[in-house]
Coordinates of C-alpha atoms and ligand atoms in Angstrom, one line a residue:
M173 CA 86.2 91.2 121.1
K174 CA 86.5 92.8 117.6
T175 CA 83.8 91.6 115.2
S176 CA 83.5 92.1 111.4
R177 CA 79.7 91.7 111.6
I178 CA 78.3 95.2 111.6
P179 CA 74.6 95.0 110.7
G180 CA 73.2 98.1 109.0
F181 CA 76.7 99.5 108.1
Y182 CA 75.5 99.7 104.4
N183 CA 72.7 102.1 105.3
M184 CA 74.7 104.5 107.4
S185 CA 76.2 107.9 106.3
V186 CA 79.9 108.0 105.9
E187 CA 80.2 110.1 109.0
D188 CA 78.2 107.6 111.1
R189 CA 80.3 104.8 109.8
R190 CA 83.5 106.6 110.9
Q191 CA 82.1 107.3 114.3
L192 CA 81.0 103.7 114.8
L193 CA 84.5 102.4 113.8
K194 CA 86.0 104.8 116.3
K195 CA 83.6 103.6 119.0
M196 CA 84.4 100.0 118.1
Q197 CA 88.2 100.9 118.4
V198 CA 89.0 99.1 115.1
F199 CA 92.0 101.4 114.6
S200 CA 94.3 103.5 116.8
G201 CA 93.5 107.1 117.3
E202 CA 96.6 108.7 115.7
K203 CA 96.1 107.0 112.3
A204 CA 92.4 108.0 112.3
N205 CA 93.5 111.7 112.0
D206 CA 95.2 111.0 108.7
F207 CA 92.2 109.0 107.5
F208 CA 89.7 111.7 108.4
S209 CA 91.7 114.5 106.9
E210 CA 90.6 115.8 103.5
E211 CA 94.0 115.1 102.0
P212 CA 95.3 111.9 103.5
L213 CA 98.2 111.8 101.1
S214 CA 99.9 115.2 101.1
L215 CA 101.4 116.6 98.0
D216 CA 104.8 116.7 99.7
T217 CA 104.7 113.0 100.4
A218 CA 103.4 112.3 96.9
D219 CA 106.2 114.3 95.4
N220 CA 108.7 112.2 97.2
M221 CA 107.0 108.9 96.1
I222 CA 107.1 109.3 92.3
E223 CA 108.3 111.7 89.6
N224 CA 106.6 114.7 87.9
V225 CA 103.9 114.9 90.5
V226 CA 101.1 117.3 89.8
G227 CA 98.4 116.0 92.2
T228 CA 97.0 112.8 93.8
F229 CA 94.3 110.4 92.6
P230 CA 92.0 109.3 95.4
L231 CA 89.9 106.1 95.2
P232 CA 86.9 105.2 97.3
L233 CA 87.9 103.1 100.3
G234 CA 85.2 100.7 101.5
L235 CA 85.2 97.9 104.1
G236 CA 84.6 94.3 103.3
L237 CA 82.6 93.0 106.3
N238 CA 81.8 89.6 107.8
F239 CA 85.1 87.9 107.2
L240 CA 85.9 85.1 109.5
I241 CA 89.3 83.5 108.5
N242 CA 90.9 80.8 110.6
D243 CA 88.5 81.8 113.4
K244 CA 89.7 85.4 113.4
E245 CA 87.5 88.3 112.5
Y246 CA 88.7 90.7 109.8
I247 CA 87.4 94.0 108.7
V248 CA 88.9 94.3 105.2
P249 CA 89.8 97.7 103.7
M250 CA 89.2 97.7 99.9
A251 CA 90.2 100.6 97.6
I252 CA 88.3 100.3 94.3
E253 CA 86.2 102.4 91.9
E254 CA 83.9 99.6 90.8
P255 CA 80.4 99.4 92.4
S256 CA 79.1 96.1 93.9
V257 CA 82.5 94.6 94.6
V258 CA 82.6 95.4 98.3
A259 CA 78.9 94.5 98.8
S260 CA 79.4 91.2 97.0
A261 CA 82.5 90.2 99.0
S262 CA 80.7 91.1 102.3
H263 CA 77.6 89.1 101.2
I264 CA 79.6 85.9 100.5
A265 CA 81.7 86.4 103.6
K266 CA 78.5 86.4 105.6
I267 CA 77.4 83.1 104.0
V268 CA 80.9 81.5 104.5
R269 CA 81.0 82.6 108.2
E270 CA 77.8 80.8 108.8
A271 CA 79.5 77.7 107.4
G272 CA 82.4 78.1 109.8
G273 CA 84.5 80.7 107.9
F274 CA 87.5 80.5 105.5
Q275 CA 90.4 78.2 106.2
T276 CA 93.7 79.6 104.9
E277 CA 97.5 78.9 105.0
A278 CA 100.6 80.3 103.4
T279 CA 104.1 79.1 102.6
D280 CA 107.2 81.0 103.8
R281 CA 107.6 84.2 101.9
V282 CA 110.2 83.0 99.4
M283 CA 110.8 85.3 96.4
I284 CA 112.9 84.5 93.3
G285 CA 115.8 86.5 91.9
Q286 CA 116.9 85.7 88.3
I287 CA 120.4 86.1 86.8
Q288 CA 120.7 85.7 83.1
V289 CA 124.1 84.4 81.8
V290 CA 125.1 84.1 78.1
G291 CA 128.2 83.3 76.1
C292 CA 129.5 80.4 78.2
D293 CA 131.8 78.0 76.2
D294 CA 129.9 75.0 77.6
M295 CA 126.6 75.6 79.3
D296 CA 126.5 72.3 81.1
I297 CA 130.0 72.8 82.6
A298 CA 129.0 76.3 83.6
K299 CA 125.8 75.0 85.2
Q300 CA 127.8 72.4 87.2
A301 CA 130.2 75.0 88.4
L302 CA 127.4 77.1 89.7
L303 CA 125.7 74.2 91.4
K304 CA 129.0 73.2 93.0
A305 CA 129.4 76.7 94.4
K306 CA 125.8 76.9 95.6
D307 CA 126.7 77.4 99.3
T308 CA 129.2 80.2 98.6
I309 CA 126.7 81.9 96.2
I310 CA 124.0 81.8 98.9
E311 CA 126.4 83.1 101.5
A312 CA 127.5 86.0 99.1
A313 CA 123.8 86.9 98.5
N314 CA 123.2 87.0 102.2
S315 CA 126.3 89.2 102.8
A316 CA 124.7 91.8 100.5
Y317 CA 121.7 92.0 102.9
P318 CA 122.8 91.0 106.5
S319 CA 119.8 92.8 108.1
L320 CA 117.4 90.3 106.4
V321 CA 119.4 87.4 107.7
A322 CA 119.3 88.9 111.2
R323 CA 115.5 88.8 110.9
G324 CA 115.5 85.1 110.2
G325 CA 115.2 85.5 106.4
G326 CA 117.7 85.7 103.5
A327 CA 118.8 83.6 100.5
E328 CA 118.1 79.9 101.2
D329 CA 118.3 78.0 97.9
M330 CA 119.4 78.2 94.3
D331 CA 118.9 76.4 91.1
V332 CA 120.1 76.7 87.5
R333 CA 118.3 76.1 84.2
V334 CA 119.5 76.2 80.6
L335 CA 117.1 77.9 78.2
N336 CA 116.8 77.4 74.5
E337 CA 118.8 74.2 74.4
A338 CA 117.1 72.8 71.3
S339 CA 119.3 73.0 68.3
D340 CA 116.4 74.5 66.2
S341 CA 115.7 77.2 68.8
N342 CA 115.7 80.7 67.3
Y343 CA 116.9 82.2 70.5
T344 CA 120.3 82.4 72.2
K345 CA 121.2 79.5 74.6
M346 CA 121.4 80.9 78.1
L347 CA 121.8 80.0 81.7
V348 CA 119.3 81.3 84.2
V349 CA 120.2 81.2 87.9
H350 CA 117.3 81.3 90.4
I351 CA 118.2 82.6 93.9
Y352 CA 115.4 81.9 96.4
V353 CA 115.1 84.5 99.2
N354 CA 112.9 84.6 102.2
T355 CA 112.1 88.3 102.4
C356 CA 110.2 88.0 105.8
D357 CA 107.5 90.7 105.9
A358 CA 108.7 92.7 102.9
M359 CA 107.4 92.2 99.3
G360 CA 111.1 92.0 98.6
A361 CA 111.7 93.3 95.1
N362 CA 114.4 95.8 96.1
I363 CA 115.9 93.3 98.6
V364 CA 116.1 90.6 95.9
N365 CA 117.4 92.9 93.2
T366 CA 120.2 94.1 95.6
M367 CA 121.2 90.5 96.2
V368 CA 121.2 89.3 92.6
E369 CA 123.0 92.4 91.4
S370 CA 125.7 91.8 93.9
L371 CA 126.2 88.3 92.7
A372 CA 126.8 89.1 89.0
P373 CA 130.7 89.3 89.2
K374 CA 130.8 86.0 91.1
V375 CA 128.5 84.3 88.5
E376 CA 130.6 85.6 85.6
D377 CA 133.8 84.3 87.3
L378 CA 132.3 80.8 87.9
T379 CA 130.8 80.5 84.4
G380 CA 133.1 82.4 82.1
G381 CA 129.9 83.9 80.7
K382 CA 128.4 87.4 80.6
V383 CA 125.6 88.4 83.0
Y384 CA 122.9 90.6 81.6
L385 CA 119.6 90.7 83.6
R386 CA 119.6 90.5 87.4
I387 CA 116.1 91.0 88.6
L388 CA 113.2 89.7 90.7
S389 CA 110.7 87.2 89.0
N390 CA 107.1 88.2 89.5
L391 CA 106.2 84.5 89.5
P392 CA 107.1 83.6 93.1
D393 CA 105.8 80.1 93.1
R394 CA 107.4 79.4 96.5
C395 CA 105.5 82.3 98.0
L396 CA 101.9 80.9 98.0
A397 CA 98.7 81.6 99.9
R398 CA 95.7 79.3 99.9
A399 CA 92.1 79.7 100.9
R400 CA 89.3 77.2 101.2
C401 CA 85.6 77.3 102.1
V402 CA 83.0 74.6 102.5
I403 CA 79.4 75.7 102.1
P404 CA 76.3 73.6 102.7
P405 CA 73.9 74.2 99.8
A406 CA 71.1 75.5 102.1
L407 CA 73.2 78.6 102.7
L408 CA 73.3 79.3 99.0
A409 CA 69.5 79.3 98.4
D410 CA 67.6 82.5 97.6
K411 CA 63.9 83.3 96.9
T412 CA 64.1 81.8 93.4
F413 CA 66.8 79.3 93.4
S414 CA 67.5 76.2 95.5
G415 CA 70.9 75.8 97.2
E416 CA 71.6 72.8 95.0
E417 CA 70.8 74.7 91.8
V418 CA 73.2 77.5 92.9
R419 CA 75.9 75.0 93.9
D420 CA 75.7 73.0 90.7
G421 CA 75.6 76.2 88.6
V422 CA 78.8 77.4 90.4
V423 CA 80.6 74.1 89.6
L424 CA 79.5 74.3 86.0
A425 CA 80.7 77.9 85.8
Y426 CA 84.1 76.7 87.1
E427 CA 84.3 73.9 84.6
F428 CA 83.5 76.4 81.8
A429 CA 86.3 78.7 83.0
D430 CA 88.8 75.9 83.6
S431 CA 88.2 74.7 80.0
D432 CA 88.1 78.0 78.1
P433 CA 90.6 80.9 78.3
Y434 CA 87.9 83.4 77.0
R435 CA 85.8 82.6 80.0
A436 CA 88.8 82.0 82.4
V437 CA 90.1 85.5 82.0
T438 CA 86.7 87.0 83.0
H439 CA 86.3 84.5 85.8
N440 CA 89.8 85.4 87.1
K441 CA 89.1 89.1 86.7
G442 CA 86.2 88.6 89.1
T443 CA 88.7 86.9 91.6
M444 CA 91.1 89.8 91.2
N445 CA 88.2 92.2 91.9
G446 CA 88.6 91.1 95.5
I447 CA 92.3 90.8 95.6
D448 CA 93.4 94.1 94.0
P449 CA 91.4 96.4 96.3
V450 CA 93.1 94.9 99.4
V451 CA 96.5 94.9 97.7
I452 CA 96.0 98.6 96.8
A453 CA 94.6 99.6 100.1
T454 CA 97.5 98.1 102.0
G455 CA 100.0 100.0 99.8
N456 CA 101.2 96.9 98.0
D457 CA 102.3 96.5 94.3
W458 CA 99.2 95.3 92.6
R459 CA 100.9 95.0 89.2
A460 CA 103.2 92.5 90.8
V461 CA 100.3 90.5 92.3
E462 CA 98.3 90.7 89.1
A463 CA 101.2 89.5 86.9
G464 CA 102.0 86.6 89.3
A465 CA 98.4 85.5 89.6
H466 CA 97.7 85.3 85.9
A467 CA 101.0 83.5 85.2
Y468 CA 100.2 81.0 87.9
A469 CA 96.8 80.5 86.3
A470 CA 98.7 79.2 83.2
K471 CA 101.1 77.0 85.2
D472 CA 99.8 73.8 83.7
G473 CA 100.5 74.9 80.2
H474 CA 97.2 76.6 79.4
Y475 CA 95.5 79.6 81.0
S476 CA 92.7 78.4 83.3
S477 CA 90.7 79.2 86.4
M478 CA 92.5 80.5 89.5
T479 CA 89.8 79.1 91.8
S480 CA 88.3 75.6 91.8
W481 CA 84.7 74.7 92.9
S482 CA 83.6 71.1 93.6
V483 CA 81.0 69.2 95.6
D484 CA 82.2 67.0 98.5
E485 CA 80.7 63.7 99.7
K486 CA 78.2 65.5 101.9
G487 CA 76.9 67.7 99.0
N488 CA 78.7 70.9 100.2
L489 CA 80.1 73.3 97.8
V490 CA 83.9 73.4 98.2
G491 CA 85.9 76.4 96.9
E492 CA 89.7 76.6 96.8
L493 CA 92.2 79.3 95.7
E494 CA 96.0 79.1 95.6
L495 CA 98.0 82.0 94.3
P496 CA 101.5 83.5 94.6
M497 CA 101.1 86.5 96.9
S498 CA 104.0 88.9 96.8
V499 CA 102.8 91.3 99.4
G500 CA 104.4 92.9 102.4
T501 CA 103.5 94.7 105.6
V502 CA 106.7 96.8 105.4
G503 CA 108.8 98.3 102.7
G504 CA 108.0 100.0 99.4
S505 CA 105.4 102.7 99.9
I506 CA 103.6 100.8 102.7
N507 CA 105.1 102.9 105.5
V508 CA 105.0 106.1 103.4
H509 CA 101.4 106.3 102.4
P510 CA 99.2 107.2 105.4
M511 CA 96.2 105.3 104.1
S512 CA 98.1 102.0 103.8
K513 CA 99.3 102.3 107.4
F514 CA 95.7 103.0 108.3
A515 CA 94.4 100.0 106.3
L516 CA 96.9 97.6 107.9
D517 CA 95.8 99.0 111.3
I518 CA 92.1 98.2 110.5
L519 CA 93.0 94.8 109.1
D520 CA 95.0 94.0 112.2
V521 CA 97.5 91.5 110.6
T522 CA 100.8 90.8 112.2
S523 CA 102.8 89.5 109.3
A524 CA 102.9 89.5 105.5
Q525 CA 102.0 85.8 105.5
E526 CA 98.8 86.6 107.4
L527 CA 98.0 89.5 105.0
A528 CA 98.5 87.1 102.0
Q529 CA 96.0 84.7 103.5
V530 CA 93.3 87.4 104.0
I531 CA 93.8 88.5 100.4
V532 CA 93.2 85.0 98.9
A533 CA 90.2 84.6 101.1
V534 CA 88.7 87.8 99.8
G535 CA 89.6 86.7 96.2
L536 CA 87.7 83.4 96.8
A537 CA 84.7 85.2 98.2
Q538 CA 84.7 87.7 95.3
N539 CA 84.8 84.9 92.7
L540 CA 81.8 83.1 94.4
G541 CA 79.9 86.4 94.6
A542 CA 80.2 86.8 90.8
L543 CA 79.5 83.2 90.0
K544 CA 76.4 83.1 92.3
A545 CA 75.0 86.2 90.6
L546 CA 75.8 84.8 87.2
V547 CA 74.1 81.4 87.8
T548 CA 71.0 83.0 89.3
E549 CA 69.6 86.4 88.4
G550 CA 72.5 87.5 86.2
I551 CA 75.2 90.0 87.0
Q552 CA 73.4 93.1 85.7
K553 CA 70.5 93.4 88.1
G554 CA 72.5 93.9 91.3
H555 CA 75.5 95.5 89.6
M556 CA 73.6 98.1 87.6
A557 CA 71.4 99.0 90.6
L558 CA 74.6 99.8 92.6
H559 CA 76.2 101.4 89.5
S560 CA 73.2 103.7 89.0
R561 CA 74.5 106.4 91.4
S562 CA 77.8 106.6 89.4
V563 CA 75.7 106.9 86.2
A564 CA 73.6 109.7 87.7
I565 CA 76.8 111.6 88.8
A566 CA 78.3 111.1 85.3
A567 CA 75.2 112.7 83.9
G568 CA 75.6 115.8 86.1
A569 CA 73.4 114.9 89.1
T570 CA 74.4 116.4 92.4
G571 CA 73.2 116.3 96.0
E572 CA 69.7 114.9 96.5
M573 CA 69.3 114.5 92.7
I574 CA 71.7 111.5 92.8
D575 CA 69.5 109.2 94.9
M576 CA 66.3 110.4 93.1
I577 CA 67.6 109.9 89.6
S578 CA 69.2 106.6 90.5
K579 CA 65.9 105.3 91.9
Q580 CA 64.0 106.5 88.8
M581 CA 66.4 104.6 86.5
I582 CA 66.1 101.4 88.7
D583 CA 62.3 101.6 88.6
A584 CA 62.4 102.2 84.9
K585 CA 64.9 99.3 84.5
D586 CA 66.9 101.7 82.3
I587 CA 70.2 102.5 83.8
R588 CA 72.2 104.5 81.2
V589 CA 73.9 107.9 81.1
G590 CA 71.6 109.0 78.3
K591 CA 68.6 108.2 80.4
A592 CA 70.1 109.9 83.5
Q593 CA 70.8 113.0 81.4
Q594 CA 67.2 113.2 80.4
L595 CA 66.2 112.9 84.1
V596 CA 68.7 115.6 85.1
E597 CA 67.3 118.0 82.5
A598 CA 63.7 117.2 83.6
Y599 CA 64.6 117.9 87.2
K600 CA 66.2 121.2 86.4
R601 CA 63.3 122.4 84.4
Ligands
LIG119 P1 112.2 97.9 100.5 O1 113.3 98.3 99.6 O2 111.5 99.1 101.2 O3 112.7 96.9 101.5 C1 112.0 96.5 102.6 C2 112.8 97.0 103.9 O4 112.0 96.8 105.0 C3 114.0 96.1 104.1 O5 115.1 96.6 103.5 C4 114.1 96.1 105.6 O6 115.1 97.1 105.9 C5 112.8 96.7 106.1 N1 112.2 95.8 107.1 C6 111.7 96.2 108.3 N2 111.1 95.2 108.9 C7 111.1 94.1 108.1 C8 110.6 92.8 108.2 N3 110.0 92.3 109.2 N4 110.9 92.0 107.1 C9 111.5 92.4 106.0 N5 112.0 93.6 105.9 C10 111.8 94.5 106.9 O7 111.0 97.2 99.7 P2 111.0 95.7 99.0 O8 112.3 95.1 98.9 O9 109.9 95.0 99.8 O10 110.5 96.1 97.6 C11 109.1 96.5 97.4 C12 109.1 97.6 96.4 O11 109.8 97.3 95.2 C13 107.7 97.9 95.9 O12 107.5 99.3 96.0 C14 107.7 97.5 94.5 O13 106.7 98.2 93.7 C15 109.1 97.7 94.0 N6 109.6 97.0 92.9 C16 109.0 96.0 92.3 C17 109.6 95.3 91.2 C18 108.9 94.1 90.6 O14 107.8 93.8 91.1 N7 109.4 93.5 89.6 C19 110.9 95.7 90.7 C20 111.5 96.7 91.5 C21 110.9 97.4 92.5 P3 116.3 96.8 106.9 O15 116.6 95.4 106.9 O16 117.4 97.7 106.6 O17 115.6 97.2 108.3

């Protein structure tokens, strides 16, 4: 049976890690060839993906280990340039697996397409006309994408809102139609855009108004994924801090973030530290996920914490995260970029819903990793030690110098590029 517990992985060489993964058969052989090649994304492919291509821009790909989610083992590919993120996610995943793992769930993958209508003689009459024709509008949307319907998805609901109704509004009164589309395993932006564009003439006929924008909303609040973990305090203890101290510190940190946008944004950045690398590694649109997540964090009228942390009646720390998660396992660049195919292969998810659940579990783990460090030794000790290699490289260290200079900076408790430059010069003398 596949396991995500790989003791000692951290201390292996890259080559040994690759060989071990091969031996463990965590991916199929043919995809490994792309992964192991020096240029996994060819210039030809890149040139067909975007415009004005002059090269590619690789990122480190690490593996988040120890994830047990709904009793299934996940090795999580994470593409990110920031040190300590992968280590921290794996550390918390190990604690949570000892507590039984993450529990997750996801709604159907229902995305929203918006149609903006202006210039109707009477907005309320126009709105009623649209609502009366709801079934035919949904049918028309589906006839623009029959292959999605054949898969069991398609447009399934519609509603209409009037914006800027107040007489003192500075903005134009307008109707906004929402078409709700189950996009199955695709993120669905192109699918939804095709549907809403096709509806424009019908909407103009029904309302007597003029349609301007016809586009996906990146706040898909019917496409949600949730993760939860329950951790006995004993699992949170370290050499200096009791589990209860860590647990209470995490809850206070959450209360701070939930009450103050200046803190919430950093708290949420820590959560997105876990989410973005998986979204990127699987070839998904991280700008869409980022935009939706931050908008959802303000859904109650003020920007606040994405996660919540509380204590249950048994004294356990309970963490929860619910976010819109517009990701796919097909479509966009997912089947084009060899690395995203490889990442999905390692992750071993069978649907976009399952991928969304893994992503929120990693986000929850990452948030706890940051909070646990913040309420104990502080973020810098662990982070800067892991960052020290990048600092050494930035100062010109190469080969064996990197480890040596990194260690000297850690011992001197002075991890800065200036210090590293001095050490590089001293080494060369
Ligand atoms: P695609 O246009 O690639 O559409 C996905 C395609 O996958 C479908 O047309 C479908 O084709 C095929 N497919 C195969 N199997 C399945 C399945 N099980 N479920 C669903 N579809 C399946 O991509 P998306 O519509 O997902 O759009 C994503 C892209 O759009 C991303 O690259 C994103 O960056 C971009 N984008 C984002 C915007 C935004 O966020 N605001 C705006 C515009 C674009 P068929 O039915 O023919 O087999």
